[in-house]
Coordinates of C-alpha atoms and ligand atoms in Angstrom, one line a residue:
M17 CA 29.4 8.7 -34.3
S18 CA 32.1 6.2 -33.2
K19 CA 32.6 2.6 -34.4
I20 CA 30.3 -0.1 -33.0
I21 CA 32.2 -2.1 -30.5
I22 CA 31.1 -4.9 -27.9
L23 CA 31.2 -3.4 -24.4
D24 CA 33.6 -4.9 -21.9
E25 CA 32.3 -7.0 -19.2
I26 CA 32.4 -4.5 -16.4
T27 CA 30.7 -1.8 -18.4
K28 CA 28.0 -4.4 -19.3
N29 CA 27.5 -5.2 -15.6
Q30 CA 27.4 -1.6 -14.6
I31 CA 24.6 -1.1 -17.2
A32 CA 22.7 -4.3 -16.0
A33 CA 23.3 -2.7 -12.4
G34 CA 21.3 0.2 -13.5
E35 CA 18.2 -2.0 -13.8
V36 CA 18.7 -4.4 -11.1
V37 CA 20.4 -2.4 -8.4
E38 CA 18.4 0.7 -8.2
R39 CA 19.0 1.4 -4.4
P40 CA 20.1 -0.3 -1.2
V41 CA 16.8 -2.2 -0.9
S42 CA 17.4 -3.7 -4.2
V43 CA 20.6 -5.3 -3.0
V44 CA 19.1 -6.7 0.2
K45 CA 16.2 -8.2 -2.0
E46 CA 18.5 -10.0 -4.4
L47 CA 20.8 -11.3 -1.5
V48 CA 17.9 -12.6 0.7
E49 CA 16.4 -14.3 -2.3
N50 CA 19.6 -16.0 -3.1
S51 CA 19.7 -17.3 0.5
L52 CA 16.0 -18.4 0.2
D53 CA 16.9 -20.3 -3.1
A54 CA 19.8 -21.9 -1.1
G55 CA 17.2 -23.5 1.1
S56 CA 18.3 -21.5 4.2
K57 CA 16.1 -21.8 7.2
N58 CA 17.8 -18.8 9.2
I59 CA 18.8 -15.6 7.4
T60 CA 20.1 -12.4 9.2
I61 CA 20.3 -9.1 7.5
D62 CA 22.5 -6.4 8.9
I63 CA 22.3 -2.9 7.6
T64 CA 24.5 0.2 8.2
G65 CA 24.1 3.8 7.1
G66 CA 20.9 3.1 5.1
G67 CA 22.7 0.2 3.2
L68 CA 25.1 2.7 1.5
E69 CA 27.7 1.8 4.1
K70 CA 27.3 -1.8 4.5
I71 CA 24.8 -4.6 3.9
T72 CA 25.5 -8.1 5.2
V73 CA 23.4 -11.2 4.6
T74 CA 24.2 -14.2 6.3
D75 CA 22.4 -17.5 5.7
D76 CA 22.5 -21.3 6.6
G77 CA 21.8 -22.6 3.1
C78 CA 23.7 -24.8 0.8
G79 CA 26.7 -22.7 0.2
I80 CA 28.7 -22.3 -3.1
P81 CA 31.3 -24.9 -3.9
G82 CA 34.9 -23.3 -4.1
E83 CA 35.4 -24.2 -7.5
E84 CA 32.1 -22.4 -8.7
I85 CA 32.4 -19.1 -6.9
H86 CA 34.2 -17.3 -9.6
L87 CA 31.2 -18.2 -11.9
A88 CA 28.6 -16.7 -9.4
F89 CA 30.1 -13.3 -10.3
Q90 CA 29.9 -13.7 -14.2
R91 CA 26.7 -12.5 -15.9
H92 CA 24.1 -15.0 -16.9
A93 CA 25.8 -17.7 -14.6
T94 CA 23.2 -19.4 -12.6
S95 CA 22.6 -22.7 -11.0
K96 CA 19.0 -22.4 -11.2
I97 CA 18.0 -23.0 -14.8
N98 CA 19.5 -24.8 -17.8
S99 CA 17.6 -23.7 -20.8
T100 CA 14.5 -21.8 -22.1
L101 CA 12.5 -24.9 -21.2
D102 CA 13.2 -24.2 -17.4
L103 CA 12.4 -20.5 -18.0
N104 CA 8.8 -21.7 -18.6
R105 CA 8.6 -23.3 -15.2
V106 CA 10.7 -21.3 -12.7
T107 CA 10.5 -22.3 -9.2
T108 CA 13.3 -20.3 -7.7
L109 CA 13.2 -16.7 -7.0
G110 CA 16.3 -15.9 -8.9
F111 CA 17.0 -17.3 -12.4
R112 CA 18.6 -14.5 -14.4
G113 CA 22.3 -14.8 -13.0
E114 CA 22.4 -10.9 -12.9
A115 CA 22.3 -9.9 -9.4
L116 CA 25.7 -10.9 -8.0
P117 CA 27.8 -9.4 -10.9
S118 CA 25.5 -6.3 -11.0
I119 CA 25.8 -5.6 -7.3
A120 CA 29.7 -6.3 -7.5
A121 CA 30.0 -3.9 -10.2
V122 CA 28.8 -0.9 -8.2
S123 CA 30.2 -1.9 -4.8
K124 CA 33.0 -3.6 -2.9
V125 CA 31.7 -7.2 -2.0
S126 CA 33.2 -9.9 0.1
V127 CA 31.7 -13.5 0.2
T128 CA 32.6 -16.3 2.6
T129 CA 30.7 -19.6 1.9
R130 CA 30.9 -23.4 2.7
T131 CA 28.9 -26.3 1.4
K132 CA 28.1 -29.0 4.1
D133 CA 30.3 -31.6 2.1
S134 CA 33.5 -29.4 2.2
L135 CA 35.8 -29.3 5.1
S136 CA 36.9 -25.7 4.4
G137 CA 35.0 -22.8 3.0
T138 CA 36.1 -20.0 0.6
A139 CA 36.4 -16.2 1.0
V140 CA 36.4 -14.0 -2.0
E141 CA 36.8 -10.2 -2.3
L142 CA 35.8 -8.0 -5.4
A143 CA 35.9 -4.3 -5.9
G144 CA 34.0 -2.6 -8.8
G145 CA 33.4 -6.1 -10.4
T146 CA 37.1 -7.1 -10.4
L147 CA 38.3 -10.1 -8.2
I148 CA 40.8 -9.0 -5.7
S149 CA 41.5 -12.1 -3.6
A150 CA 40.3 -15.6 -3.2
V151 CA 41.5 -17.8 -0.3
T152 CA 40.3 -20.8 1.7
A153 CA 38.8 -20.0 5.0
G154 CA 37.2 -21.6 7.9
C155 CA 33.4 -20.8 8.2
P156 CA 30.1 -22.5 8.9
T157 CA 28.0 -24.0 6.4
G158 CA 26.2 -21.3 4.4
T159 CA 27.0 -18.1 2.9
T160 CA 27.8 -14.5 4.1
V161 CA 27.8 -11.8 1.6
T162 CA 28.8 -8.3 2.5
V163 CA 28.4 -5.3 0.3
R164 CA 30.2 -2.1 1.3
E165 CA 30.3 1.2 -0.1
L166 CA 27.4 0.7 -2.5
F167 CA 27.5 3.1 -5.6
Y168 CA 31.0 4.2 -4.7
N169 CA 31.9 4.3 -8.4
T170 CA 28.6 5.7 -9.6
P171 CA 28.2 8.9 -7.9
V172 CA 25.1 9.9 -9.7
R173 CA 23.2 6.9 -8.4
R174 CA 24.7 7.4 -5.0
K175 CA 23.4 11.0 -4.9
T176 CA 19.8 9.8 -5.8
V177 CA 19.6 7.8 -2.6
K178 CA 19.3 10.5 -0.2
N179 CA 17.9 9.5 3.2
P180 CA 19.5 6.5 5.0
V181 CA 16.5 6.6 7.4
S182 CA 13.9 6.0 4.6
E183 CA 16.4 3.4 2.9
G184 CA 16.2 1.5 6.2
S185 CA 12.6 1.7 6.4
L186 CA 12.3 0.2 2.7
C187 CA 14.3 -2.6 3.8
T188 CA 12.0 -3.2 6.9
D189 CA 9.1 -3.3 4.4
L190 CA 10.9 -5.7 2.1
I191 CA 11.6 -8.0 5.1
S192 CA 8.1 -7.8 6.4
K193 CA 6.9 -8.9 2.8
L194 CA 9.3 -11.7 2.5
S195 CA 8.4 -13.0 6.0
F196 CA 4.9 -13.3 4.8
S197 CA 6.0 -15.0 1.8
R198 CA 8.2 -17.6 3.7
P199 CA 6.8 -18.0 7.2
D200 CA 8.9 -21.2 7.5
V201 CA 12.0 -19.0 7.5
C202 CA 13.4 -17.3 10.5
F203 CA 14.3 -13.8 9.5
E204 CA 16.3 -11.4 11.7
M205 CA 17.1 -7.9 10.8
R206 CA 19.4 -5.4 12.5
L207 CA 19.7 -1.9 11.5
N208 CA 22.8 0.0 12.8
G209 CA 23.4 -2.7 15.1
K210 CA 19.9 -2.8 16.7
R211 CA 17.5 -5.7 16.2
I212 CA 14.5 -4.4 14.6
F213 CA 12.6 -7.3 13.1
Y214 CA 12.4 -11.0 14.0
S215 CA 10.1 -13.6 12.7
P216 CA 10.5 -16.9 14.2
G217 CA 10.1 -19.2 11.2
T218 CA 7.5 -21.4 12.7
N219 CA 5.6 -21.7 9.4
S220 CA 2.5 -19.8 10.8
L221 CA 1.4 -16.8 9.0
I222 CA 0.0 -15.4 12.2
D223 CA 3.4 -15.5 13.6
S224 CA 4.7 -13.4 10.7
A225 CA 1.7 -11.0 11.1
A226 CA 2.7 -10.5 14.7
A227 CA 6.3 -9.9 13.7
V228 CA 5.1 -7.2 11.3
Y229 CA 2.2 -5.8 12.9
G230 CA 2.6 -6.6 16.5
Q231 CA 0.4 -9.1 18.7
N232 CA -2.7 -7.0 18.9
Q233 CA -3.1 -6.5 15.2
A234 CA -2.2 -10.1 14.5
R235 CA -5.1 -11.1 16.7
E236 CA -7.5 -9.3 14.4
M237 CA -6.4 -11.1 11.4
I238 CA -8.2 -14.5 10.2
Y239 CA -6.4 -17.2 8.7
F240 CA -7.9 -18.8 5.8
E241 CA -6.9 -21.7 3.2
N242 CA -8.6 -23.2 0.1
R243 CA -7.8 -25.4 -2.7
E244 CA -9.4 -25.7 -6.1
E245 CA -7.9 -28.0 -8.5
E246 CA -4.3 -26.9 -9.0
I247 CA -4.9 -23.6 -7.2
A248 CA -4.0 -23.3 -3.5
I249 CA -4.9 -20.1 -1.6
K250 CA -3.9 -19.3 1.9
G251 CA -3.5 -16.0 3.8
L252 CA -4.9 -13.7 6.4
A253 CA -7.7 -11.3 6.2
G254 CA -7.5 -8.3 8.6
K255 CA -10.7 -7.6 10.2
P256 CA -12.3 -4.2 9.1
S257 CA -11.4 -2.8 12.5
I258 CA -7.7 -2.6 11.4
S259 CA -8.4 -1.2 8.1
R260 CA -5.8 1.4 6.8
S261 CA -5.9 4.4 4.5
T262 CA -3.4 3.0 1.9
R263 CA -3.1 -0.2 -0.2
N264 CA 0.4 -0.9 1.2
H265 CA -0.9 -3.5 3.7
I266 CA -2.3 -5.7 1.0
T267 CA 0.5 -8.2 0.3
I268 CA 0.2 -10.4 -2.6
I269 CA 2.4 -13.6 -2.9
I270 CA 2.4 -15.9 -5.9
N271 CA 4.4 -19.2 -5.7
G272 CA 6.3 -17.8 -2.7
R273 CA 7.3 -14.5 -4.4
F274 CA 5.6 -11.5 -3.3
V275 CA 4.5 -9.3 -6.4
N276 CA 2.8 -6.1 -7.2
C277 CA -0.3 -7.2 -8.9
Q278 CA -3.0 -4.6 -9.4
P279 CA -5.9 -7.0 -10.6
L280 CA -5.3 -9.3 -7.4
T281 CA -5.0 -6.0 -5.1
S282 CA -8.5 -5.0 -6.5
A283 CA -9.9 -8.6 -5.9
V284 CA -8.9 -8.3 -2.1
E285 CA -10.5 -4.7 -2.1
E286 CA -13.6 -6.2 -3.8
A287 CA -14.0 -8.7 -1.1
Y288 CA -14.1 -5.9 1.6
R289 CA -16.3 -3.6 -0.6
E290 CA -19.2 -3.7 1.8
L291 CA -17.4 -3.8 5.0
L292 CA -15.3 -0.7 4.7
S293 CA -16.2 2.8 4.4
S294 CA -14.8 4.7 1.3
G295 CA -11.2 5.6 1.3
R296 CA -10.4 2.6 3.9
R297 CA -8.2 -0.2 2.6
P298 CA -8.0 -3.7 4.1
V299 CA -4.9 -5.3 5.8
A300 CA -4.6 -8.7 4.2
V301 CA -2.1 -11.4 2.9
I302 CA -2.9 -13.6 0.0
S303 CA -0.6 -16.4 -0.8
I304 CA -1.4 -18.3 -4.0
N305 CA 0.1 -21.3 -5.4
V306 CA -0.3 -22.2 -9.2
P307 CA 1.7 -24.4 -11.6
P308 CA 4.7 -22.2 -12.4
E309 CA 3.9 -22.6 -16.0
L310 CA 0.8 -20.7 -15.6
T311 CA 2.9 -17.6 -14.6
D312 CA 5.5 -15.5 -16.3
I313 CA 7.9 -13.7 -14.0
N314 CA 10.5 -12.9 -16.7
I315 CA 9.0 -9.5 -17.5
H316 CA 10.6 -7.1 -14.8
P317 CA 14.3 -6.8 -13.9
A318 CA 13.6 -6.9 -10.2
K319 CA 10.9 -9.5 -10.9
L320 CA 8.3 -7.5 -9.1
E321 CA 5.6 -7.9 -11.7
I322 CA 4.0 -11.1 -13.0
R323 CA 2.0 -12.1 -15.8
L324 CA -0.8 -14.7 -15.0
M325 CA -2.7 -17.0 -17.3
D326 CA -6.2 -17.7 -15.9
E327 CA -6.1 -14.3 -14.3
E328 CA -9.8 -14.0 -14.2
K329 CA -10.2 -17.2 -12.3
L330 CA -7.6 -16.2 -9.8
I331 CA -9.4 -13.0 -9.1
S332 CA -12.7 -14.5 -8.6
L333 CA -11.3 -17.2 -6.2
T334 CA -9.3 -14.6 -4.3
T335 CA -12.5 -12.4 -3.7
G336 CA -14.6 -15.5 -3.0
V337 CA -12.2 -17.0 -0.5
L338 CA -11.7 -13.8 1.4
R339 CA -15.3 -13.2 1.6
Q340 CA -16.0 -16.5 2.9
A341 CA -13.2 -16.0 5.7
L342 CA -14.8 -12.7 6.5
I343 CA -18.4 -13.7 6.6
S344 CA -17.7 -16.9 8.4
K345 CA -16.2 -15.1 11.3
E346 CA -19.2 -12.7 11.7
I347 CA -17.3 -9.7 11.0
I348 CA -20.3 -7.7 9.9
P349 CA -22.2 -7.8 13.2
T350 CA -19.1 -6.8 15.2
K351 CA -18.5 -3.9 12.8
I352 CA -22.1 -2.6 13.2
S353 CA -22.2 -2.8 16.9
A354 CA -18.7 -1.3 17.2
K355 CA -19.7 1.9 15.0
P356 CA -23.4 2.3 15.1
G357 CA -25.2 3.8 12.1
K358 CA -22.1 3.9 9.9
S359 CA -20.6 1.1 8.0
K360 CA -23.6 -0.9 7.5
L361 CA -25.8 1.8 5.9
T362 CA -22.9 3.2 4.0
G363 CA -22.0 -0.3 2.7
Q364 CA -25.6 -1.0 1.6
S365 CA -26.3 2.4 0.1
L366 CA -23.1 2.1 -2.0
T367 CA -24.1 -1.0 -3.5
T368 CA -27.6 0.4 -4.2
I369 CA -26.0 3.3 -6.2
E370 CA -24.1 1.0 -8.3
Q371 CA -26.9 -1.3 -8.9
V372 CA -29.7 1.1 -9.8
P373 CA -28.8 1.6 -13.4
L374 CA -28.0 -2.3 -14.0
I375 CA -31.4 -3.5 -12.4
T376 CA -33.6 -0.7 -14.1
G377 CA -31.8 -1.7 -17.3
Q378 CA -32.8 -5.2 -17.0
N379 CA -36.2 -4.4 -15.9
A380 CA -36.7 -2.1 -18.9
G381 CA -36.4 -5.1 -21.3
Q382 CA -36.1 -5.0 -24.9
P383 CA -38.3 -2.1 -26.2
G384 CA -36.9 0.1 -23.1
K385 CA -33.4 0.5 -24.9
E386 CA -33.8 4.2 -25.0
S387 CA -34.6 4.4 -21.4
V388 CA -31.5 2.3 -20.6
Q389 CA -29.4 4.9 -22.2
D390 CA -31.2 7.6 -20.4
I391 CA -30.5 6.3 -17.2
S392 CA -26.9 5.5 -17.9
A393 CA -26.6 8.9 -19.2
G394 CA -28.0 10.3 -15.9
R395 CA -25.4 8.2 -14.1
Y396 CA -22.5 9.8 -15.8
L397 CA -24.1 13.2 -15.3
P398 CA -21.3 14.3 -13.0
D399 CA -18.7 14.4 -15.8
E400 CA -20.7 15.9 -18.4
T401 CA -22.3 18.7 -16.4
R402 CA -19.2 19.5 -14.2
E403 CA -18.0 22.1 -16.9
E404 CA -21.4 23.8 -16.8
C405 CA -21.4 24.4 -13.1
P406 CA -20.9 28.1 -12.8
G407 CA -18.0 28.1 -10.4
Y408 CA -16.2 25.7 -12.7
I409 CA -16.2 28.1 -15.6
S410 CA -15.6 31.4 -13.6
G411 CA -13.1 29.7 -11.0
L412 CA -14.6 32.2 -8.4
N413 CA -16.6 31.3 -5.4
S414 CA -20.0 32.2 -6.9
F415 CA -21.8 29.5 -5.2
P416 CA -25.5 30.4 -5.7
A417 CA -28.2 30.8 -3.0
L418 CA -30.0 27.3 -3.2
N419 CA -33.4 26.0 -1.8
A420 CA -33.3 22.4 -0.9
L421 CA -36.2 20.6 -2.6
A422 CA -35.8 17.0 -1.4
A423 CA -33.3 14.2 -0.4
L424 CA -32.2 11.8 -3.1
P425 CA -31.1 8.8 -1.0
P426 CA -28.7 7.6 -0.3
V427 CA -26.5 10.8 -0.4
Y428 CA -27.7 13.6 -2.6
I429 CA -29.7 16.7 -1.8
L430 CA -31.7 18.1 -4.8
A431 CA -31.9 21.9 -4.8
A432 CA -33.4 24.6 -6.9
G433 CA -31.4 27.5 -7.9
E434 CA -32.2 30.3 -10.1
D435 CA -30.7 28.9 -13.2
G436 CA -31.6 25.2 -12.8
L437 CA -31.3 22.0 -10.5
Y438 CA -28.4 21.5 -8.3
I439 CA -27.4 18.0 -7.0
V440 CA -25.2 18.2 -3.8
D441 CA -23.4 15.3 -2.3
Q442 CA -24.2 15.9 1.4
H443 CA -21.1 14.0 2.6
A444 CA -18.7 15.8 0.1
A445 CA -20.4 19.2 1.1
H446 CA -20.2 18.6 4.9
E447 CA -16.6 17.5 4.6
R448 CA -15.7 20.7 2.6
I449 CA -17.4 22.7 5.5
L450 CA -15.7 21.0 8.3
Y451 CA -12.3 20.7 6.6
E452 CA -12.2 24.6 6.3
E453 CA -13.4 24.9 9.9
F454 CA -10.5 22.7 11.0
F455 CA -7.9 24.1 8.7
F456 CA -8.6 27.8 9.3
G457 CA -10.3 27.5 12.8
K458 CA -9.0 29.1 16.0
E459 CA -9.0 25.6 17.7
Q460 CA -6.3 24.2 15.4
G461 CA -3.7 22.5 17.6
D462 CA -5.9 22.4 20.6
C463 CA -6.0 19.2 22.6
Q464 CA -8.5 16.9 24.4
Y465 CA -7.0 14.6 26.9
L466 CA -8.1 11.1 26.9
L467 CA -9.5 9.6 30.2
V468 CA -7.8 6.2 29.2
P469 CA -4.7 6.5 27.2
V470 CA -4.6 4.6 24.0
T471 CA -1.7 2.1 23.7
L472 CA 0.1 2.2 20.1
E473 CA 2.2 -0.8 19.2
L474 CA 4.1 0.2 16.2
N475 CA 6.4 -1.6 14.0
Y476 CA 10.0 -0.3 13.6
R477 CA 9.4 1.8 10.6
E478 CA 6.2 3.5 12.0
A479 CA 8.1 4.2 15.3
E480 CA 10.8 5.7 13.3
I481 CA 8.7 8.0 11.3
L482 CA 6.8 9.0 14.5
L483 CA 10.0 9.9 16.2
E484 CA 11.1 11.8 13.3
R485 CA 8.0 13.9 12.9
V486 CA 6.8 14.0 16.5
I487 CA 6.7 17.8 16.4
W488 CA 4.0 17.8 13.8
F489 CA 2.0 15.5 15.9
T490 CA 2.2 17.5 19.0
D491 CA 1.8 20.8 17.1
S492 CA -1.4 19.4 15.7
G493 CA -2.9 18.6 19.3
F494 CA -1.6 15.1 19.9
V495 CA 0.0 14.2 23.3
I496 CA 2.3 11.3 22.8
E497 CA 4.5 9.4 25.3
H498 CA 7.1 7.0 24.5
F499 CA 6.5 3.8 26.5
G500 CA 9.7 2.1 25.4
G501 CA 10.8 0.1 22.4
N502 CA 8.1 0.8 19.7
T503 CA 5.3 1.2 22.0
F504 CA 3.8 4.7 22.7
L505 CA 0.9 5.9 24.6
L506 CA -1.4 8.5 23.1
R507 CA -2.7 10.6 26.1
G508 CA -4.3 13.4 24.0
V509 CA -5.7 14.1 20.7
P510 CA -7.0 17.1 18.5
L511 CA -10.0 18.6 19.9
K512 CA -12.2 17.6 17.0
L513 CA -11.1 14.1 16.8
P514 CA -14.3 11.8 17.2
S515 CA -13.8 9.6 20.3
G516 CA -13.1 6.0 19.6
Q517 CA -11.3 6.8 16.4
E518 CA -8.1 8.1 17.9
K519 CA -5.9 5.1 17.0
E520 CA -7.4 4.9 13.4
V521 CA -6.7 8.6 12.8
F522 CA -3.3 8.4 14.2
L523 CA -2.4 5.4 12.1
D524 CA -3.9 7.0 9.0
L525 CA -1.5 9.8 9.6
L526 CA 1.6 7.7 9.9
D527 CA 0.7 5.9 6.8
Y528 CA 0.4 9.1 5.1
L529 CA 3.9 10.2 6.2
K530 CA 5.3 6.7 5.2
E531 CA 3.7 7.0 1.8
K532 CA 4.8 10.8 1.2
G533 CA 8.1 10.6 3.0
S534 CA 10.2 13.5 2.9
I535 CA 8.5 15.7 0.3
L536 CA 5.8 16.8 3.0
N537 CA 5.8 19.9 5.1
L538 CA 3.9 20.8 8.1
A539 CA 1.1 22.4 6.1
D540 CA 0.5 19.1 4.0
F541 CA 0.3 17.4 7.2
S542 CA -2.2 19.7 8.7
K543 CA -4.3 19.6 5.7
K544 CA -4.2 15.9 5.7
L545 CA -5.3 15.9 9.4
A546 CA -8.0 18.3 8.6
S547 CA -9.4 16.3 5.7
T548 CA -9.2 13.1 7.9
L549 CA -11.2 14.7 10.7
A550 CA -13.5 16.2 8.1
C551 CA -14.3 12.9 6.6
R552 CA -14.8 11.2 9.8
R553 CA -17.2 13.9 11.2
A554 CA -19.1 14.6 8.1
V555 CA -22.6 13.2 7.5
K556 CA -22.5 9.8 5.9
A557 CA -24.2 8.4 2.8
G558 CA -27.6 7.1 4.0
E559 CA -28.0 9.5 6.9
K560 CA -31.3 11.2 6.6
L561 CA -31.2 15.0 7.0
A562 CA -34.2 17.2 8.0
H563 CA -35.2 19.7 5.6
F564 CA -34.0 22.6 7.5
S565 CA -30.6 20.8 8.0
M566 CA -30.3 20.5 4.3
N567 CA -30.7 24.2 3.8
A568 CA -28.4 25.0 6.6
L569 CA -25.8 22.6 4.9
L570 CA -26.1 24.5 1.6
Q571 CA -25.8 28.0 3.3
E572 CA -22.8 26.9 5.0
L573 CA -21.2 25.4 1.9
A574 CA -21.8 28.7 0.0
K575 CA -19.5 30.4 2.7
T576 CA -16.6 28.2 2.2
K577 CA -13.6 29.3 0.1
N578 CA -13.8 26.4 -2.2
P579 CA -17.4 25.1 -2.1
F580 CA -17.2 23.2 -5.4
T581 CA -15.0 20.3 -4.4
C582 CA -14.4 18.3 -1.3
P583 CA -11.1 18.2 0.4
H584 CA -10.1 15.1 -1.5
G585 CA -10.9 16.9 -4.9
R586 CA -14.2 15.3 -5.8
P587 CA -17.1 17.5 -6.9
T588 CA -19.6 18.6 -4.2
T589 CA -22.0 19.7 -6.7
V590 CA -23.4 18.8 -10.1
F591 CA -25.7 21.2 -12.1
L592 CA -28.3 20.7 -14.5
S593 CA -29.1 24.0 -16.1
N594 CA -32.6 25.1 -17.2
S595 CA -31.6 25.2 -20.9
E596 CA -30.2 21.6 -20.6
L597 CA -33.6 20.4 -19.0
K598 CA -35.4 22.1 -21.8
N599 CA -33.4 20.4 -24.3
R600 CA -33.8 17.1 -22.8
F601 CA -37.6 17.6 -22.8
K602 CA -37.5 18.9 -26.3
R603 CA -39.4 21.8 -25.5
Ligands
LIG3 P1 20.6 -16.0 -9.8 O1 20.0 -16.0 -8.5 O2 19.6 -15.4 -10.9 O3 20.9 -17.5 -10.2 P2 22.7 -14.5 -8.8 O4 23.6 -13.5 -9.6 O5 21.9 -13.8 -7.8 O6 21.8 -15.1 -10.0 O7 23.5 -15.6 -8.1 C1 24.4 -16.5 -8.9 C2 24.6 -17.9 -8.5 O8 25.4 -17.9 -7.3 C3 23.2 -18.5 -8.0 O9 22.7 -19.3 -9.0 C4 23.8 -19.6 -7.0 O10 24.2 -20.6 -7.5 C5 24.9 -18.8 -6.3 N1 24.5 -18.1 -5.0 C6 24.3 -16.8 -4.9 N2 24.0 -16.5 -3.6 C7 23.9 -17.9 -3.0 C8 23.9 -18.1 -1.6 N3 23.4 -17.3 -0.7 N4 23.9 -19.5 -1.3 C9 24.3 -20.4 -2.2 N5 24.4 -20.0 -3.5 C10 24.3 -18.9 -3.8
LIG4 MG1 19.7 -14.2 -7.6

């Protein structure tokens, strides 16, 4: 090994850049956050070539004094905190003093800036972290930072950023989240010269929602606010009618900073538990303000994670406030009338499943300890007995001939086989049957025309994904017409798509493409469509099947290629062997 030395400043900055500047969107995030910290009311973001070519952020904030600008590009130089004392109550988005030097280390940067008290501004240029020129310049109050040729001197990093289109999309997502975190600021974003995002800065979350999701969806969102002691919560609760299939549309903001916060995301989902059928995720924005000393944001280089004191309290408040908002607007009745026989039953029955062991446990009282154990053992039966189910061992389709005995509400069929008791999940089983029917069926790709076309107001990113993959949609039976801008008309849908659900299914597919990006192929897409259609047509939990229907379902299931799991990979069947029963009865 060589001698230990202290690295030079440029190398240090390149190393820091590795953490802070992962890809173009990280640059956009850092620059826009600086603009917000500078008190800007109008911020324009201009991106060319997925951000690898050029990123320009212009603001009307406080500007940087000419004599300080050289400091801005030194590491750990910041105007935002003075000492560790401040670190405990950070109120700005930045504080590490790492962003500008890191960005400058891996690109060519130019800055023009002027404070309102200064008659002239300053323009500086850097390349690879080295100052090339600094001159006085005439410019408006505020700051413009331009980053060119990102990663030009780190070719490996440059190569990992493959697709300019998806980089642009990530930036749109970022600006959407930022506009929810600061509805009082006007954001305008241009991609390759075209304006694709505009939020007016009216300090109304609904206006931000309209910018992100379009007017129609924004109308389906309910504003709420609440204050309890030092904790203020406000936000938007999307009605169940605009639910999606991914968690991407749950936005969590803490003290004006959007963060990934799993516990609060779950708290949001919990509020919707009885309103959405399984696999559906809410659209919601939660903005929480707490005293900054109750949070620790200094745990992640890009400050996307947060540590919260009093987390439990925030979780229960979030769920409570959202639930209140949803109930007070009589969401439940609308949902029931909109989709008869589906959501309410499912919702209620799901609750019942979960509550059975608990209630019985309480009722059993003290001496009933054993019975409590038995019940919970029964509850976890699927995992324990899964291995024993014949098909799992052999890996072959040796699904046995079964005789339906009875229904076990809300969702199970009890069936007798030669070697024991089979418990079949009617929804999962039906899903499997329909899935294979759609996927292998002759009608795949066939289309039904809609009497009234469905209007789709997409956001920029969705429109972009659609245009990129439109052939997959048309191959699958969708008939789509570009109406102009980001608006499309759905004139036809795959033959098996249940009526009234066209928009939901379509948006689900778009979300899926957005999430999986370029790693997908047409076969994955067709599978996703088949499983979505299967899930939507399958008998639901809580639906009562006649005895002969149960038997028909079991027979059809046995004919499938993979009867043991539903298309999402959950088991359809749990098996309790005769010998297991014998054991349990101590015979
Ligand atoms: P940090 O934001 O953590 O302080 P940065 O490296 O991002 O560190 O920025 C360094 C300093 O440069 C900031 O503290 C701020 O004083 C100044 N600065 C950067 N961008 C702007 C801007 N758009 N407007 C005004 N000042 C800025
Ligand atoms: Mg910063």
